[in-house]
Amino acid sequence: MKIAQKSIKFILIVALALFTSVNYAVISDQNHGNQNDGGRVNTKEEVEAYILHHIKDSHDFSLFSYTSDEGERKHIGFPLPVIIWTSEGLVTFMSSEFHHNDDGHVIVEKNGLKFAKIHSKIYELNKEASEVTFDETHHATNAHKVLDFSITKSVVGVLFIGFLLLFWFSRLAKQYKTQKIPTGFARVLEPLVLYVRDEIAKPNIGEKHYRRFTGYLLTVFFFIWTLNLSGLTPLGFNVTGQLAVTGCLAIFTLVIYSVSGTKGYWMHMIWMPGVPVLIRPVLAIIELAGALLIKPFSLLVRLFANISAGHIVVMSLIAIMFTLKESLGVVGATGLSLVLSFFITLIEVLVAFLQAYIFTMLSALFIGMAVEDHAEHH
Amino acid sequence: METLLNDFSPGLFAVTTILLLALIALMVKFAWKPILNSLEERESGIANALAAAENARKEMQNLQADNEKLIKEARAERESMMKEARAIRDKMIADAKEDAKEVTAGLIEKAQASIEHEKQSALAEIKKNVAELSIGIAESILKKELSSKKDQLELVEGLLKDVTLN
Amino acid sequence: MYNLIGAGLIVIGAGIGLGQIGGKAMEGIARQPEATGKIQTAMIIIAALLEGLAFGALFLGK
């Protein structure tokens, strides 16, 4: 059993190491007709398009793709199911039916409806249309977006990390049944749990209430951290760089601190005592906007922007390999890009932790503000 | 702002919400509750053990202090007993000396008294003897000399002189 | 074009703010090394708030 586990780990590590160099290097190729999510990239515009494509969610899990010498496109990865809510109800099919097309030229027909994928979004074509037409600003004129519940790459990432966390921490929990001090990998996890509890939850929420919220804070901390880190692996997840995911996390925090807010917290917000009555409504508006909009908005935007920016910077530095090839030569450009991207990746590892820490810390702080016992005087 | 909103996918939001809710529930049930409970148990166990060790240390200290006190007391008692014994001894010696002095003094006194007595009695004897002797002498002298009146007077006068001299 | 100028202004402002926070935190730590942990935590929180503000402005302008 132990040997089997070790060999699985070894294979995984080797696979990861193999993909490291290839995944980011293979960049989209728009010269190849309608294939534009992989292939050879040379110009600045192609690099930009590829990066912007990467930081979006995608409907198939492609590790890398390349163009063979015969000009044939090869994709390494697997398709994911598409589940969409259309004007005719729920429609499901595999994303492979789009044949990796991302600019709306491949039309998939299901249940008498036509679908196209444009910039990682699935559009439903109007009844009479047979192909997507675009206006000058590259907006589709005869198609509209559908509600997309697909198992996208981000959802796969969430599921993967969710199972990983469950596996790790339930094992840690099990270890406590037989021994006082965990052994192996669980020993690494224990101080992290203690760190979140003692450095984030306890001081910000207070000794009295922290127990109720520690579960949420721990989950969020490890969820964000592991997803941030997985974004740095060649798997190429950008889950915490999806507005929907960070928005979801921020709204969770908003709901938690709004629901658990004490009477004093709400009273101070809506009808601030100790202030002239005329100023109170003004203050109420400011406070409400702060608590219900600005706090969650800053939470969601910070995480999203940091992680997206990190991905853009790392990939841009890797792209130096192509963009500066002419002025620095192959060796110079590759060396420069290697050195720069290496150090920026190190910084990104720090940022991955820091963003998880800040998100959890601010969540704890907001919760602490909501549940603390307000004294009547100021 | 527009691109931001364009990037936002409500479907993904819904799916993530469901998954996150499930994840939080599962993690709380299967991981965080048992982990935090056992951690707290362990911490309270450690705190208890530390408190117990501290108590034991204090008790030990108390015991040691007690021991020392006992030893001190015993030493003091011994000292006082010694002192007492010494005092008794001294007193006994002194008493003995006193007694001896008294006894000797008494003996000496008695001896002196008896010596005096003996002396007195000896003197009395001597006086008696001397008187008898002198009477005898006087008888004989008287027998011989009292033939003449003149001699008689002379004798008496001579005797009287002697007596007063005595 | 105007977005870019705005973004530049935001970055200048955020940079000044972050510099102030970092500098004052350093001074605080130098003055009271035993309070390092507390100062760091407060520094990170305030820096995060500032960062959120700056990112918000950047994305509103985008």
PDB file of C-alpha atoms in Angstrom, chain B residues 39-159:
ATOM      1  CA  LEU B  39      -6.351  20.136  19.643  1.00  0.00           C
ATOM      2  CA  GLU B  40      -8.229  21.736  22.493  1.00  0.00           C
ATOM      3  CA  GLU B  41      -8.232  18.481  24.381  1.00  0.00           C
ATOM      4  CA  ARG B  42      -4.497  18.206  23.910  1.00  0.00           C
ATOM      5  CA  GLU B  43      -3.924  21.804  24.935  1.00  0.00           C
ATOM      6  CA  SER B  44      -5.999  21.447  28.076  1.00  0.00           C
ATOM      7  CA  GLY B  45      -4.166  18.194  28.767  1.00  0.00           C
ATOM      8  CA  ILE B  46      -0.831  19.974  28.458  1.00  0.00           C
ATOM      9  CA  ALA B  47      -2.051  22.828  30.638  1.00  0.00           C
ATOM     10  CA  ASN B  48      -3.268  20.368  33.246  1.00  0.00           C
ATOM     11  CA  ALA B  49       0.009  18.470  33.176  1.00  0.00           C
ATOM     12  CA  LEU B  50       1.933  21.713  33.602  1.00  0.00           C
ATOM     13  CA  ALA B  51      -0.272  22.780  36.486  1.00  0.00           C
ATOM     14  CA  ALA B  52       0.152  19.380  38.103  1.00  0.00           C
ATOM     15  CA  ALA B  53       3.931  19.594  37.723  1.00  0.00           C
ATOM     16  CA  GLU B  54       3.891  23.061  39.249  1.00  0.00           C
ATOM     17  CA  ASN B  55       1.793  21.805  42.144  1.00  0.00           C
ATOM     18  CA  ALA B  56       4.123  18.872  42.690  1.00  0.00           C
ATOM     19  CA  ARG B  57       7.083  21.229  42.674  1.00  0.00           C
ATOM     20  CA  LYS B  58       5.415  23.484  45.218  1.00  0.00           C
ATOM     21  CA  GLU B  59       4.521  20.530  47.396  1.00  0.00           C
ATOM     22  CA  MET B  60       8.081  19.319  47.196  1.00  0.00           C
ATOM     23  CA  GLN B  61       9.264  22.752  48.217  1.00  0.00           C
ATOM     24  CA  ASN B  62       6.825  22.762  51.101  1.00  0.00           C
ATOM     25  CA  LEU B  63       8.024  19.347  52.178  1.00  0.00           C
ATOM     26  CA  GLN B  64      11.603  20.476  52.033  1.00  0.00           C
ATOM     27  CA  ALA B  65      10.785  23.564  54.045  1.00  0.00           C
ATOM     28  CA  ASP B  66       9.000  21.386  56.567  1.00  0.00           C
ATOM     29  CA  ASN B  67      11.959  19.099  56.797  1.00  0.00           C
ATOM     30  CA  GLU B  68      14.281  21.974  57.347  1.00  0.00           C
ATOM     31  CA  LYS B  69      12.024  23.392  59.974  1.00  0.00           C
ATOM     32  CA  LEU B  70      11.893  20.052  61.746  1.00  0.00           C
ATOM     33  CA  ILE B  71      15.636  19.737  61.665  1.00  0.00           C
ATOM     34  CA  LYS B  72      15.996  23.244  63.020  1.00  0.00           C
ATOM     35  CA  GLU B  73      13.546  22.548  65.788  1.00  0.00           C
ATOM     36  CA  ALA B  74      15.302  19.332  66.709  1.00  0.00           C
ATOM     37  CA  ARG B  75      18.614  21.138  66.729  1.00  0.00           C
ATOM     38  CA  ALA B  76      17.201  23.892  68.943  1.00  0.00           C
ATOM     39  CA  GLU B  77      15.747  21.324  71.292  1.00  0.00           C
ATOM     40  CA  ARG B  78      19.022  19.496  71.516  1.00  0.00           C
ATOM     41  CA  GLU B  79      20.776  22.762  72.198  1.00  0.00           C
ATOM     42  CA  SER B  80      18.370  23.724  74.946  1.00  0.00           C
ATOM     43  CA  MET B  81      18.597  20.258  76.467  1.00  0.00           C
ATOM     44  CA  MET B  82      22.340  20.487  76.473  1.00  0.00           C
ATOM     45  CA  LYS B  83      22.171  23.886  78.067  1.00  0.00           C
ATOM     46  CA  GLU B  84      19.853  22.620  80.753  1.00  0.00           C
ATOM     47  CA  ALA B  85      22.038  19.643  81.430  1.00  0.00           C
ATOM     48  CA  ARG B  86      25.058  21.845  81.671  1.00  0.00           C
ATOM     49  CA  ALA B  87      23.256  24.151  84.081  1.00  0.00           C
ATOM     50  CA  ILE B  88      22.155  21.212  86.197  1.00  0.00           C
ATOM     51  CA  ARG B  89      25.651  19.853  86.247  1.00  0.00           C
ATOM     52  CA  ASP B  90      27.079  23.214  87.217  1.00  0.00           C
ATOM     53  CA  LYS B  91      24.495  23.609  89.895  1.00  0.00           C
ATOM     54  CA  MET B  92      25.182  20.174  91.251  1.00  0.00           C
ATOM     55  CA  ILE B  93      28.867  20.846  91.394  1.00  0.00           C
ATOM     56  CA  ALA B  94      28.262  24.168  93.058  1.00  0.00           C
ATOM     57  CA  ASP B  95      25.898  22.596  95.553  1.00  0.00           C
ATOM     58  CA  ALA B  96      28.332  19.847  96.292  1.00  0.00           C
ATOM     59  CA  LYS B  97      31.048  22.363  96.831  1.00  0.00           C
ATOM     60  CA  GLU B  98      28.846  24.367  99.146  1.00  0.00           C
ATOM     61  CA  ASP B  99      27.877  21.304 101.083  1.00  0.00           C
ATOM     62  CA  ALA B 100      31.421  20.215 101.395  1.00  0.00           C
ATOM     63  CA  LYS B 101      32.393  23.650 102.600  1.00  0.00           C
ATOM     64  CA  GLU B 102      29.652  23.611 105.159  1.00  0.00           C
ATOM     65  CA  VAL B 103      30.526  20.162 106.338  1.00  0.00           C
ATOM     66  CA  THR B 104      34.205  20.930 106.649  1.00  0.00           C
ATOM     67  CA  ALA B 105      33.439  24.187 108.363  1.00  0.00           C
ATOM     68  CA  GLY B 106      31.236  22.321 110.821  1.00  0.00           C
ATOM     69  CA  LEU B 107      33.912  19.720 111.370  1.00  0.00           C
ATOM     70  CA  ILE B 108      36.548  22.326 111.849  1.00  0.00           C
ATOM     71  CA  GLU B 109      34.332  24.189 114.241  1.00  0.00           C
ATOM     72  CA  LYS B 110      33.600  21.038 116.135  1.00  0.00           C
ATOM     73  CA  ALA B 111      37.263  20.166 116.167  1.00  0.00           C
ATOM     74  CA  GLN B 112      38.120  23.600 117.360  1.00  0.00           C
ATOM     75  CA  ALA B 113      35.422  23.414 120.003  1.00  0.00           C
ATOM     76  CA  SER B 114      36.641  20.071 121.192  1.00  0.00           C
ATOM     77  CA  ILE B 115      40.215  21.290 121.117  1.00  0.00           C
ATOM     78  CA  GLU B 116      39.138  24.276 123.152  1.00  0.00           C
ATOM     79  CA  HIS B 117      37.289  22.020 125.473  1.00  0.00           C
ATOM     80  CA  GLU B 118      40.228  19.705 125.815  1.00  0.00           C
ATOM     81  CA  LYS B 119      42.464  22.677 126.356  1.00  0.00           C
ATOM     82  CA  GLN B 120      40.100  23.990 128.995  1.00  0.00           C
ATOM     83  CA  SER B 121      39.859  20.670 130.708  1.00  0.00           C
ATOM     84  CA  ALA B 122      43.612  20.214 130.428  1.00  0.00           C
ATOM     85  CA  LEU B 123      44.135  23.635 131.871  1.00  0.00           C
ATOM     86  CA  ALA B 124      41.687  22.886 134.645  1.00  0.00           C
ATOM     87  CA  GLU B 125      43.532  19.649 135.369  1.00  0.00           C
ATOM     88  CA  ILE B 126      46.837  21.462 135.351  1.00  0.00           C
ATOM     89  CA  LYS B 127      45.404  24.133 137.600  1.00  0.00           C
ATOM     90  CA  LYS B 128      44.046  21.465 139.937  1.00  0.00           C
ATOM     91  CA  ASN B 129      47.336  19.651 139.897  1.00  0.00           C
ATOM     92  CA  VAL B 130      49.258  22.893 140.406  1.00  0.00           C
ATOM     93  CA  ALA B 131      46.934  23.844 143.241  1.00  0.00           C
ATOM     94  CA  GLU B 132      47.345  20.437 144.888  1.00  0.00           C
ATOM     95  CA  LEU B 133      51.039  20.587 144.257  1.00  0.00           C
ATOM     96  CA  SER B 134      51.309  24.100 145.663  1.00  0.00           C
ATOM     97  CA  ILE B 135      49.127  23.131 148.613  1.00  0.00           C
ATOM     98  CA  GLY B 136      51.404  20.198 149.192  1.00  0.00           C
ATOM     99  CA  ILE B 137      54.436  22.405 148.858  1.00  0.00           C
ATOM    100  CA  ALA B 138      52.832  25.001 151.021  1.00  0.00           C
ATOM    101  CA  GLU B 139      51.984  22.350 153.690  1.00  0.00           C
ATOM    102  CA  SER B 140      55.482  21.136 153.770  1.00  0.00           C
ATOM    103  CA  ILE B 141      56.899  24.635 153.802  1.00  0.00           C
ATOM    104  CA  LEU B 142      54.373  25.663 156.318  1.00  0.00           C
ATOM    105  CA  LYS B 143      55.231  22.699 158.483  1.00  0.00           C
ATOM    106  CA  LYS B 144      58.875  23.660 158.311  1.00  0.00           C
ATOM    107  CA  GLU B 145      58.795  27.445 158.346  1.00  0.00           C
ATOM    108  CA  LEU B 146      55.916  28.402 160.524  1.00  0.00           C
ATOM    109  CA  SER B 147      57.924  28.216 163.569  1.00  0.00           C
ATOM    110  CA  SER B 148      58.868  31.892 163.530  1.00  0.00           C
ATOM    111  CA  LYS B 149      56.406  34.669 163.080  1.00  0.00           C
ATOM    112  CA  LYS B 150      58.700  36.666 161.075  1.00  0.00           C
ATOM    113  CA  ASP B 151      59.288  33.967 158.582  1.00  0.00           C
ATOM    114  CA  GLN B 152      55.592  33.493 158.358  1.00  0.00           C
ATOM    115  CA  LEU B 153      54.953  37.042 157.340  1.00  0.00           C
ATOM    116  CA  GLU B 154      57.704  37.057 154.922  1.00  0.00           C
ATOM    117  CA  LEU B 155      56.351  33.961 153.284  1.00  0.00           C
ATOM    118  CA  VAL B 156      52.819  35.269 153.020  1.00  0.00           C
ATOM    119  CA  GLU B 157      54.025  38.424 151.514  1.00  0.00           C
ATOM    120  CA  GLY B 158      56.127  36.576 148.989  1.00  0.00           C
ATOM    121  CA  LEU B 159      53.229  34.317 148.094  1.00  0.00           C
TER     122      LEU B 159
END
